[in-house]
Short mmCIF file of C-alpha atoms and ligand atoms in Angstrom, two decimals:
data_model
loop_
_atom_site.label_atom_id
_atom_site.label_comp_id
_atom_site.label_asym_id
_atom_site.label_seq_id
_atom_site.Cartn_x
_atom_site.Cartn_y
_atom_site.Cartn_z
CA UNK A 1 129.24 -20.70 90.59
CA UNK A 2 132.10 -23.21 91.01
CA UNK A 3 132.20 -26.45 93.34
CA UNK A 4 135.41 -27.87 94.23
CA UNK A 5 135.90 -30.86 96.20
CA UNK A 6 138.83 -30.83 98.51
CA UNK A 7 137.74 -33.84 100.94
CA UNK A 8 136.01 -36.84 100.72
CA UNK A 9 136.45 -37.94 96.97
CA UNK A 10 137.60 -41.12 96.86
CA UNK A 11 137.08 -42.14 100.49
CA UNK A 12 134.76 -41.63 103.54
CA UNK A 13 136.68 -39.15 105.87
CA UNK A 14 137.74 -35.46 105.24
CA UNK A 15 134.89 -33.93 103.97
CA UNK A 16 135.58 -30.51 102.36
CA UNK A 17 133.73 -29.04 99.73
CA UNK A 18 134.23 -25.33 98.32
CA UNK A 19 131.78 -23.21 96.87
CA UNK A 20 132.53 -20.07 95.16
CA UNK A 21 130.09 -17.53 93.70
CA UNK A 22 130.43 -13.47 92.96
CA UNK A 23 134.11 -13.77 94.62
CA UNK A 24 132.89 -15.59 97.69
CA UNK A 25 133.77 -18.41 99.04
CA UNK A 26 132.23 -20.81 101.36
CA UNK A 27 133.73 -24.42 102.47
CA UNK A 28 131.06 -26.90 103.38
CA UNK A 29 131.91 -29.23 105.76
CA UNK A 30 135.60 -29.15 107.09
CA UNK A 31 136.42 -32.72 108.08
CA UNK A 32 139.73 -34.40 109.50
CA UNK A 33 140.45 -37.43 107.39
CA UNK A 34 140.74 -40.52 109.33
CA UNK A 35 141.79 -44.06 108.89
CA UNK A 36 144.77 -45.27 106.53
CA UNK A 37 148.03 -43.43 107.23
CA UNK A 38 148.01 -41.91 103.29
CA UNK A 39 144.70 -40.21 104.23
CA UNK A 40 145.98 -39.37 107.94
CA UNK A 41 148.52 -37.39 106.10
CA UNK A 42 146.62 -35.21 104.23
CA UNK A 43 145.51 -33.07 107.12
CA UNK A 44 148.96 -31.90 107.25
CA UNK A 45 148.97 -30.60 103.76
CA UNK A 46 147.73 -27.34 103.23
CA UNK A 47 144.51 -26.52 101.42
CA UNK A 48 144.64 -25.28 97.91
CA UNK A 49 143.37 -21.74 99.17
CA UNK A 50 144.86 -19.90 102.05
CA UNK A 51 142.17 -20.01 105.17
CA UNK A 52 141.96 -15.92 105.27
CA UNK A 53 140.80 -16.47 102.33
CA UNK A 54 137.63 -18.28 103.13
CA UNK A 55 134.74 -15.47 103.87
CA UNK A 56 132.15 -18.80 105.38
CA UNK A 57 131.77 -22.16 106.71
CA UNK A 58 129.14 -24.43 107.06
CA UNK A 59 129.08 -27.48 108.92
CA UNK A 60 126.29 -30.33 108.01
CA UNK A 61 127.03 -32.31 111.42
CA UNK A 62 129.29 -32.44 114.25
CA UNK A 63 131.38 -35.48 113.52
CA UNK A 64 134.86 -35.28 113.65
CA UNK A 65 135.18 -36.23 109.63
CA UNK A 66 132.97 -33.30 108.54
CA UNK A 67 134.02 -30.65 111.47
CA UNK A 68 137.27 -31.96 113.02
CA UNK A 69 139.43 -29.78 110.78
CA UNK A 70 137.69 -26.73 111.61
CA UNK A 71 140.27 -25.68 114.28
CA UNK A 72 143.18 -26.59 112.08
CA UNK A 73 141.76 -23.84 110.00
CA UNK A 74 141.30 -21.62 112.75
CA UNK A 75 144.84 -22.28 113.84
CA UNK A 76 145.79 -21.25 110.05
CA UNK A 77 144.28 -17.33 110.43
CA UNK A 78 140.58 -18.44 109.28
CA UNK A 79 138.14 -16.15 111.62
CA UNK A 80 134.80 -16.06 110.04
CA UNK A 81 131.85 -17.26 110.25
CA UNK A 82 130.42 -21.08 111.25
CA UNK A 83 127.12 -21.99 109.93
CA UNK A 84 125.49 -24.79 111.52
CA UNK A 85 122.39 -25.98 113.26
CA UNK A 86 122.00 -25.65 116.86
CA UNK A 87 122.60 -29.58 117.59
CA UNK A 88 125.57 -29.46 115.91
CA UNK A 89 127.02 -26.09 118.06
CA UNK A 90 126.42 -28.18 120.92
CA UNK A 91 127.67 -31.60 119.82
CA UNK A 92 131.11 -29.53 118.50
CA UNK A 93 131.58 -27.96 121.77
CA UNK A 94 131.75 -31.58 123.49
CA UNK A 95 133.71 -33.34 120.60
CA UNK A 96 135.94 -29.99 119.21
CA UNK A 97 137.75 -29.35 122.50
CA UNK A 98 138.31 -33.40 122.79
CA UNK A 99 139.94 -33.97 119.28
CA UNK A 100 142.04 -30.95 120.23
CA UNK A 101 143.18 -32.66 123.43
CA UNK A 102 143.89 -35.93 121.63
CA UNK A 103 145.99 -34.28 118.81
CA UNK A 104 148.23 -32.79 121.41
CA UNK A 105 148.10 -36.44 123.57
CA UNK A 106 148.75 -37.95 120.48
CA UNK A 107 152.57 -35.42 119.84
CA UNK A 108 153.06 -36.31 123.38
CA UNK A 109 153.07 -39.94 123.29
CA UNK A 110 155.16 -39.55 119.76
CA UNK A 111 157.80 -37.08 121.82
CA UNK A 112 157.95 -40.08 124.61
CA UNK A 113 158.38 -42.90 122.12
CA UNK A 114 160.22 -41.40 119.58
CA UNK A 115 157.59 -42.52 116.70
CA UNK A 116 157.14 -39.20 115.04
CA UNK A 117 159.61 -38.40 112.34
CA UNK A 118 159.41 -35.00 113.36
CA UNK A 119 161.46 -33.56 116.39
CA UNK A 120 159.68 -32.67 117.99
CA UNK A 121 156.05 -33.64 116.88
CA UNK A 122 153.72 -31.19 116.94
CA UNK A 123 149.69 -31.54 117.26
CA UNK A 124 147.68 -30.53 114.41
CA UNK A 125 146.42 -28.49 116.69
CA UNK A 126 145.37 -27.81 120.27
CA UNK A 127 142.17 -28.01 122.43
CA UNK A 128 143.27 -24.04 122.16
CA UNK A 129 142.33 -23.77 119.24
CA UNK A 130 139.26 -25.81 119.01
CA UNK A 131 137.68 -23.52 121.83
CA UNK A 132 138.56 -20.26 119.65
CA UNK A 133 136.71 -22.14 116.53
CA UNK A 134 133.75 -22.54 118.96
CA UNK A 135 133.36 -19.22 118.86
CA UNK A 136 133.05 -18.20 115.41
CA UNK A 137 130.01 -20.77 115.68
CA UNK A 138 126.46 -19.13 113.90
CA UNK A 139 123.40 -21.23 114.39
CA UNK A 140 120.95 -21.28 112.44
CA UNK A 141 117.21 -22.18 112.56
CA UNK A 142 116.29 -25.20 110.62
CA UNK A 143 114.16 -24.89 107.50
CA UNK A 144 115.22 -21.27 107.68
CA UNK A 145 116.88 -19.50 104.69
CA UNK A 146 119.76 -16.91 105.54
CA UNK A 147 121.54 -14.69 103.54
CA UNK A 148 125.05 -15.22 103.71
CA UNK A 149 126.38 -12.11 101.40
CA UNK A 150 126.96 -11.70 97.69
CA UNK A 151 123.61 -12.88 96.79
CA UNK A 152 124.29 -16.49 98.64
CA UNK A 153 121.51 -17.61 101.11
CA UNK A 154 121.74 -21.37 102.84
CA UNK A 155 119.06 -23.28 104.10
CA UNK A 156 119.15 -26.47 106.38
CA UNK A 157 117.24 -29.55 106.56
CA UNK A 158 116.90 -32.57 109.04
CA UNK A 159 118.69 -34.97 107.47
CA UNK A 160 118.28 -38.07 111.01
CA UNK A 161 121.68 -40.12 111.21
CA UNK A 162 122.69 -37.72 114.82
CA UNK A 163 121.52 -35.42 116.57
CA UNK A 164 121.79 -32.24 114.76
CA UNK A 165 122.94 -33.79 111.49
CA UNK A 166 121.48 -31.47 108.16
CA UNK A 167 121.59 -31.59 104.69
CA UNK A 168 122.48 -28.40 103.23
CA UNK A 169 120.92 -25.85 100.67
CA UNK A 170 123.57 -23.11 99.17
CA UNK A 171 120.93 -21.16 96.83
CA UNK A 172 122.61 -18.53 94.30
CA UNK A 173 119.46 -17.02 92.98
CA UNK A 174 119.17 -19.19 90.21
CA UNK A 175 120.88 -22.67 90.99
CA UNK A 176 120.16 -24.86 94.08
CA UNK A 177 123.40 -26.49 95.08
CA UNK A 178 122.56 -29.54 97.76
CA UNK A 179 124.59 -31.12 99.89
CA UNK A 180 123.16 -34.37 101.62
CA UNK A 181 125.82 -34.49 104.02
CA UNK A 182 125.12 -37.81 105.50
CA UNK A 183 122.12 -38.95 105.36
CA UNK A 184 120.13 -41.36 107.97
CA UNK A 185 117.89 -43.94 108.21
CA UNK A 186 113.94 -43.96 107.64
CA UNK A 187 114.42 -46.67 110.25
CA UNK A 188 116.94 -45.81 112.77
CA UNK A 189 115.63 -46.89 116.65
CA UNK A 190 116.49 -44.11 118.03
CA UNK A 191 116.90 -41.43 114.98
CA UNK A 192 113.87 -39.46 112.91
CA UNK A 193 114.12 -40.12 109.21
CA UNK A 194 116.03 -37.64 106.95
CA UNK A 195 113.62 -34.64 105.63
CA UNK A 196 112.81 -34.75 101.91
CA UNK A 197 114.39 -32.57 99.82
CA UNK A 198 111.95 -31.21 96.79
CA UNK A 199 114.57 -29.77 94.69
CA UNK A 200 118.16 -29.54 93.90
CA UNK A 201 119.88 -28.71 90.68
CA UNK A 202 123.40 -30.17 91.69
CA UNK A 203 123.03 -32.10 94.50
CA UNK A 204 126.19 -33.60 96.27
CA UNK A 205 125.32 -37.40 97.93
CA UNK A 206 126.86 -39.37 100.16
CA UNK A 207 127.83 -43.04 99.78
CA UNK A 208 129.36 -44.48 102.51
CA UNK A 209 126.67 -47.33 101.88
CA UNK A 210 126.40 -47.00 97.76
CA UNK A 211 127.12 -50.65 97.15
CA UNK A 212 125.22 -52.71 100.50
CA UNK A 213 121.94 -52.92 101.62
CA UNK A 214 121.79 -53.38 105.79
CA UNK A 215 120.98 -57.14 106.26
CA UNK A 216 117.21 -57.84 107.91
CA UNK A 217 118.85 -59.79 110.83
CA UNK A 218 117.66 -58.29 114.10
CA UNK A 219 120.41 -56.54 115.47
CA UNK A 220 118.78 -56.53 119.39
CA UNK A 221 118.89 -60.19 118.73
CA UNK A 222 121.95 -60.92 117.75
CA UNK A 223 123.05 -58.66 120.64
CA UNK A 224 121.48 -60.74 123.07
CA UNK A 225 122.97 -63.69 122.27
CA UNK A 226 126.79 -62.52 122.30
CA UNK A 227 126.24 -61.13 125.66
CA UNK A 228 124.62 -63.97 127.27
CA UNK A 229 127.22 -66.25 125.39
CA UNK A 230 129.85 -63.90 126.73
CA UNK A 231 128.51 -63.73 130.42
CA UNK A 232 128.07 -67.24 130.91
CA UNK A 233 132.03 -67.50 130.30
CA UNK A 234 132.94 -64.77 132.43
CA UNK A 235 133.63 -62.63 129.82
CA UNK A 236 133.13 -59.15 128.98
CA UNK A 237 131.23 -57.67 126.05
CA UNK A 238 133.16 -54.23 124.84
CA UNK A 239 131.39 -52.40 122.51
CA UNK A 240 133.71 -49.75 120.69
CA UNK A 241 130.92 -47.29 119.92
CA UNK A 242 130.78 -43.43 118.39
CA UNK A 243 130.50 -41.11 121.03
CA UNK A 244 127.75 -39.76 119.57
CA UNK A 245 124.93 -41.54 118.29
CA UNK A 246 126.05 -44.89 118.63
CA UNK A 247 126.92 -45.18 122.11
CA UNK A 248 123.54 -43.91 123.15
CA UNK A 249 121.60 -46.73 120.85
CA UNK A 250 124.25 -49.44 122.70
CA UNK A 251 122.69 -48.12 125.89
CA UNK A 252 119.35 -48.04 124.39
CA UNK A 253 119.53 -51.56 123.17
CA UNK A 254 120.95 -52.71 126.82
CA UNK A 255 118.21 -51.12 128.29
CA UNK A 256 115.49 -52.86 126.50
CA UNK A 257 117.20 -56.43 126.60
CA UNK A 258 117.24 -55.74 130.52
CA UNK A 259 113.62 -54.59 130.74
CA UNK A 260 112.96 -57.92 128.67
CA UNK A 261 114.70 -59.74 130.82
CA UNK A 262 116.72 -61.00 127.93
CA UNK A 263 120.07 -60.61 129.40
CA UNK A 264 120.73 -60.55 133.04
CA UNK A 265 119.08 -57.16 134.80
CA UNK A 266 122.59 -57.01 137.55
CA UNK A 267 124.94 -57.23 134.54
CA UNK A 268 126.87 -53.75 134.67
CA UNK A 269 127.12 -51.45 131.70
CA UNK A 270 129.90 -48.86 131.79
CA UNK A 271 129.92 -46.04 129.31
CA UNK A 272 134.00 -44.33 129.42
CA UNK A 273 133.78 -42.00 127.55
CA UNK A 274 133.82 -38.62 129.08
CA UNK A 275 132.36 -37.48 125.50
CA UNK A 276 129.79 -39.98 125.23
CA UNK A 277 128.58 -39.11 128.58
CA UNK A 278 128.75 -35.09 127.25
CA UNK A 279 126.38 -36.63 124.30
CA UNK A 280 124.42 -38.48 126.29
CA UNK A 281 123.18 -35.31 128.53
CA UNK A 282 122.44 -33.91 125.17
CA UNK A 283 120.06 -36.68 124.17
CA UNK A 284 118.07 -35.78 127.35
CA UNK A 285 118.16 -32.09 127.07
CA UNK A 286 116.51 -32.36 123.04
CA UNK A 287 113.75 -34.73 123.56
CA UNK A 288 112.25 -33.33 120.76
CA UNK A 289 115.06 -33.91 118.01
CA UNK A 290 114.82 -38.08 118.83
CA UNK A 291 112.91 -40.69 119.18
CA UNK A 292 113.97 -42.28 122.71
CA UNK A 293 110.83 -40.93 125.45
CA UNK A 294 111.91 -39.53 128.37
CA UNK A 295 111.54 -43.00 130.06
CA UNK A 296 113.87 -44.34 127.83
CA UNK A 297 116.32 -41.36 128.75
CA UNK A 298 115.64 -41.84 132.50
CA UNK A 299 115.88 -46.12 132.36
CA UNK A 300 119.35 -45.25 130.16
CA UNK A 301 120.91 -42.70 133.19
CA UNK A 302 119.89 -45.41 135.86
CA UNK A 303 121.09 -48.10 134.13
CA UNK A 304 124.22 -46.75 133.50
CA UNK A 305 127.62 -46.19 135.21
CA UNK A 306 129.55 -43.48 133.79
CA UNK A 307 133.38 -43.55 134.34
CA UNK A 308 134.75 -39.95 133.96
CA UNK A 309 138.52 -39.67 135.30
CA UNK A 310 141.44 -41.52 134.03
CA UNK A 311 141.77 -43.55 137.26
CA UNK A 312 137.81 -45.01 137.12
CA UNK A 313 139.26 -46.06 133.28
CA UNK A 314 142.34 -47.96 134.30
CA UNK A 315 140.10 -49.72 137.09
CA UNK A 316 137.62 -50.95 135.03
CA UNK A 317 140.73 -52.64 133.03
CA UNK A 318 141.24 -54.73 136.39
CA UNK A 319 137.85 -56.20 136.26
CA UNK A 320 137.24 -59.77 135.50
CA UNK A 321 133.70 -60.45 136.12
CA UNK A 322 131.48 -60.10 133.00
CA UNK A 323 130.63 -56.53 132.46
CA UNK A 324 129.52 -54.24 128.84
CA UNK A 325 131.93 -51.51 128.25
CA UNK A 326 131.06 -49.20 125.54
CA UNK A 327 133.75 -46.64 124.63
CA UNK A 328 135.11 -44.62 121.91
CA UNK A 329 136.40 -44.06 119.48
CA UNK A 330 133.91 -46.82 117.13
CA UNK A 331 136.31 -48.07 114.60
CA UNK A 332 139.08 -48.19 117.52
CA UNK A 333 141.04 -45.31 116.10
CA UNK A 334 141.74 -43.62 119.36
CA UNK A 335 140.08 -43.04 122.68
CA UNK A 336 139.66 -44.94 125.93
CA UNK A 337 138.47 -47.76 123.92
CA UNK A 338 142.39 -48.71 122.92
CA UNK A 339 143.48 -49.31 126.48
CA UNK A 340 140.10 -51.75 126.92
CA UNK A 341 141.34 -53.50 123.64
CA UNK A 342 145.25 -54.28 124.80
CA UNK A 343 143.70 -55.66 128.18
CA UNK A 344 140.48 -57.42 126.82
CA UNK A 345 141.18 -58.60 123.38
CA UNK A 346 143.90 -60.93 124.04
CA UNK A 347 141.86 -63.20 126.00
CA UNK A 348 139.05 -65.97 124.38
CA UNK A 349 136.48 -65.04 127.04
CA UNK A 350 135.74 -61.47 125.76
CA UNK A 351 133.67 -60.13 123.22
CA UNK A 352 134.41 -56.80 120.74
CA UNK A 353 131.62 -55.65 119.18
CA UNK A 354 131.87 -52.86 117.08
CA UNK A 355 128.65 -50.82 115.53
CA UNK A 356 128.72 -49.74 111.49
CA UNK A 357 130.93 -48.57 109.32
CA UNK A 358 134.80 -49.41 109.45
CA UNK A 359 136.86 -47.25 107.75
CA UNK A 360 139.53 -48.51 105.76
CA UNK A 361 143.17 -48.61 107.35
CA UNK A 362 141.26 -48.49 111.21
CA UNK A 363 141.77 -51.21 113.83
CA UNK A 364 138.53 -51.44 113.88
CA UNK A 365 138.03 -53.14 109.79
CA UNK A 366 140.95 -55.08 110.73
CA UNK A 367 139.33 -56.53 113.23
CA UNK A 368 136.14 -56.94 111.53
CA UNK A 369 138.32 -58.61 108.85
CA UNK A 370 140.03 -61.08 111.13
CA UNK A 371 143.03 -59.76 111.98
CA UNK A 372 144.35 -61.67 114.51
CA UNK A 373 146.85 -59.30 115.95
CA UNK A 374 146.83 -55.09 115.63
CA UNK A 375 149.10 -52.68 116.49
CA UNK A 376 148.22 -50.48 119.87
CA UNK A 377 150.48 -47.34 121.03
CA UNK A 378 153.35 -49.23 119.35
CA UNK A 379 152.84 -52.93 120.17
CA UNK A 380 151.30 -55.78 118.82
CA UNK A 381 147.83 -57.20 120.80
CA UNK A 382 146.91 -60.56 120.47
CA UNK A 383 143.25 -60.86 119.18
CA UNK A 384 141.87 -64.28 121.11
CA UNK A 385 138.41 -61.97 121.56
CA UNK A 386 135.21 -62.59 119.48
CA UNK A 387 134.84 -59.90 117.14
CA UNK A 388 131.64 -58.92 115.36
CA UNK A 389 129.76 -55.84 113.92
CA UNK A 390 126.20 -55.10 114.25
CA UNK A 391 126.30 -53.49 110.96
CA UNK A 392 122.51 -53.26 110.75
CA UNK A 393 123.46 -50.53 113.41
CA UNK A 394 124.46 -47.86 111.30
CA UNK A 395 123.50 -44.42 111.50
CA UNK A 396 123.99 -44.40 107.31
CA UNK A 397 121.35 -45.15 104.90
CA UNK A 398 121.44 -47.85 102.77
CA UNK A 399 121.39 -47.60 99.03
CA UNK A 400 118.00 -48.13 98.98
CA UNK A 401 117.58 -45.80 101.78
CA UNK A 402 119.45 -43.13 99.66
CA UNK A 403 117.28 -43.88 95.99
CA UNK A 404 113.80 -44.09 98.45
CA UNK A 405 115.12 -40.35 99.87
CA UNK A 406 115.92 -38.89 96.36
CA UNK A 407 112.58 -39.66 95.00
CA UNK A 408 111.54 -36.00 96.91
CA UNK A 409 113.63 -34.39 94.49
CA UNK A 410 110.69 -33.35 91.93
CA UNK A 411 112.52 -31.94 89.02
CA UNK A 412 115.63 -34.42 87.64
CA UNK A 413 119.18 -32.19 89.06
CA UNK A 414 121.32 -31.70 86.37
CA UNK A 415 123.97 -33.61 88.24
CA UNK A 416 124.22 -35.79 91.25
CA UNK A 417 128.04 -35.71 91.90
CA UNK A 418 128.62 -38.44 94.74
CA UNK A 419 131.20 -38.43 97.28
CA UNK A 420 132.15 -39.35 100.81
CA UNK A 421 132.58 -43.23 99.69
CA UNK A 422 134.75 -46.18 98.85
CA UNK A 423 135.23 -45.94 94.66
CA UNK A 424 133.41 -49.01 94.53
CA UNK A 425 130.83 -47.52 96.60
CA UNK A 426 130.21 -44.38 94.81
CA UNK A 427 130.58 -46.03 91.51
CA UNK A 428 127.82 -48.46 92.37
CA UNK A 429 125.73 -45.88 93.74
CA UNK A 430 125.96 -43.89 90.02
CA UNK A 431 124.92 -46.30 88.69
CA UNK A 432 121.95 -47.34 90.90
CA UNK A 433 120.67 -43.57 90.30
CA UNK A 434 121.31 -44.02 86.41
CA UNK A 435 119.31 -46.90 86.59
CA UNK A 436 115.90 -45.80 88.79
CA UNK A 437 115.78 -42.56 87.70
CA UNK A 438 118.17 -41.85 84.39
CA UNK A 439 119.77 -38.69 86.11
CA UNK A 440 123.37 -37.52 85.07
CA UNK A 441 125.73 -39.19 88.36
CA UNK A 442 129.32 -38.79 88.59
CA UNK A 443 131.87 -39.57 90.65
CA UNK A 444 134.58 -36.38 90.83
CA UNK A 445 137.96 -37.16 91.71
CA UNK A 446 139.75 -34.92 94.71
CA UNK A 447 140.71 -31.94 93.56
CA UNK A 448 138.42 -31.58 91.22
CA UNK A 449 136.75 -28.34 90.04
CA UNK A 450 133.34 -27.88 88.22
CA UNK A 451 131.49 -25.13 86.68
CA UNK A 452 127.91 -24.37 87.45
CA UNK A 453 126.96 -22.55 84.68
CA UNK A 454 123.86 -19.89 84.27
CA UNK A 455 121.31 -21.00 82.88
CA UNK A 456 120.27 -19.21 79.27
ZN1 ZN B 1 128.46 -38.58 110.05
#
């Protein structure tokens, strides 16, 4: 068995990992790389094998950095198979069809303005194409284990951080190749914890988190007080928020600070984003796969206005009475959220606060960073705003979070190979692992190929 590692070595976005055994070959994960325009690029390049040539896929989670490349694939003559669990079929048919639209948005607005060195640009490709990926789409149970073809079966796991979010099993008869994908937190508010994972010989691990431990300062807190400070100014509190996932906990946290009459009940809370709305349904149809009750769901939906068309958007930018706005995309790399930022972060007033993990190269870890000016659809905005980030919000584990998870594993893997981090990250993380629990970690570079071999 070989394992190659085509995305996410090196840095947090473009997962893609391919596994080949007895002539088959299966890509795990097939993410868009986001962030810094050197990573941006590489979606444009073409894999290292042709995408007929790929017999399966399987997708650990919906978002757009581990399935977002899926129709780019599509668009390139792959047409088999999708492995995935049933969350994340129905989170890819709201967030799919959406990054498809905002490819072909984004060659529009580069035709307009003339940015694109290409002429004409083109979109990576089209909400077209996302919808004929959605149908090569395979669910599969959870905790099941399905046979795949040439002696390959694949078995998924609960692994929290959203809904439908797995770690993977790809089982060749004799070695257990795992894939964490990424994993959650034993303490997310509105998340279950990941589901152990008793063995894996090779196990591939996340470490968007390898080097940090989430601070103890309560988030809700913290929360309160920026929108109470904001109010009483007249401001307004935008929270730049993952459509999936985060946006609901931003409502969830709202919610409760209203109920506890922490923050004033008439204060209104907008969600634009016609995908975080699509998510949001989706929390209240699985009750089962989080842990917000159905009260919870019902407070959310009445406390909430949800601005769908393009006009309600632009409206809301006319407002100037304090208000929360919560929109995507979370680290401000696209979205409704962008038009929000040119209006609201130029003026002292406002608050911007964003929810986790910045990439690299986004608006939003400029921001974070204290940028006081980024660059929006061409031109520079002012930043008079105050920015923060709840980072104790993130849907990742912690270090700790990841060593407390691998103690499961029963039997040492022969290698933990870790990926899908900054190289500080991942090399901190190796080491961590070295030190609790003496294992063989490494840190493969992209592009890299290794050899499983058979045991004697
Ligand atoms: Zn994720």
């Amino acid at each position: 068995m070989q394992l190659s590692f085509l995305g996410a070595a090196g840095t947090v976005t473009g997962s893609k990992y391919l596994v080949t055994f007895n002539g088959f070959r299966l890509l795990v994960d097939c993410g868009l790389y986001q962030g810094l325009k050197d990573y941006r690029r590489r979606n444009w390049q073409p894999l290292p094998i042709p995408a007929e040539d790929i017999d399966a896929v399987v997708l650990t989670h919906a978002h757009i950095d581990h399935s977002g490349y899926l129709p780019a694939l599509v668009r390139q003559g792959y047409d088999g198979p999708v492995y995935c669990s049933q969350g994340t079929r129905d989170l890819c048919r709201v967030l799919l069809p959406d990054a498809g639209y905002l490819q072909e948005e984004d060659a529009r607005f580069a035709n307009k303005h003339g940015f694109s060195r290409h002429k004409p640009a083109l979109p990576l490709y089209t909400e077209e194409d996302a919808r004929r990926a959605l149908k090569l789409f395979r669910p599969l149970s959870l905790d099941s284990i399905n046979d795949i073809g040439n002696g390959l079966t694949l078995r998924l796991r609960p692994a929290g951080h959203i809904l439908g979010a797995c770690t993977l099993e790809v089982f060749n008869g004799r070695h257990l190749l795992a894939f964490s994908g990424d994993l959650g937190r034993a303490d997310d508010p509105i998340m279950y914890p990941p589901d152990p994972m008793p063995r894996a010989d090779y196990l591939v691990l996340e470490s968007t988190y390898g080097d940090r431990l989430h601070t103890e300062t309560d988030s809700l807190s913290t929360l309160e007080q920026i929108i109470n400070k904001t109010a009483k100014r007249g401001g307004i509190v935008l929270m730049p928020a993952f459509a999936v996932g985060r946006a609901q906990l931003a409502l969830h946290m709202i919610s409760q600070l209203k109920r506890q009459n922490r923050i004033p009940r008439e204060l209104p809370v907008y969600l634009n984003s016609p995908m975080a709305i699509k998510a949001t349904e989706l929390f209240y149809q699985h009750p089962e796969k989080h842990r917000l009750t159905r009260e919870d769901c019902e407070r959310i939906d009445a406390g909430t206005l949800y601005v769908r068309t393009m006009e309600e958007s632009m409206a809301l930018n006319r407002r100037t009475f304090p208000a929360i706005i919560i929109s995507a995309s979370g680290m401000a790399s696209g979205g409704r959220v962008l038009h929000h930022l040119t209006t609201l972060a130029p003026n002292h007033r406002n608050s911007i606060v964003f929810m986790g993990f910045q990439a690299p190269g986004t608006r939003g870890e400029k921001m974070v960073n204290g940028a006081r000016e980024v660059k929006i659809h061409g031109r520079q905005v002012t930043i008079n705003a105050d920015v923060h980030n709840l980072e104790g919000l993130s849907a990742h584990a912690d270090y700790q979070g990841i060593l407390d998870w691998l103690t499961a594993v029963h039997q040492p893997p022969r290698k933990v190979l870790i990926t899908h981090g900054e190289p500080t990250a991942s090399v901190s993380l190796a080491e961590h692992i070295h030190t609790r629990f003496g294992w063989s970690a490494e840190v493969p570079e992209l592009g890299t190929t290794i050899e499983i071999p058979d045991p004697d």
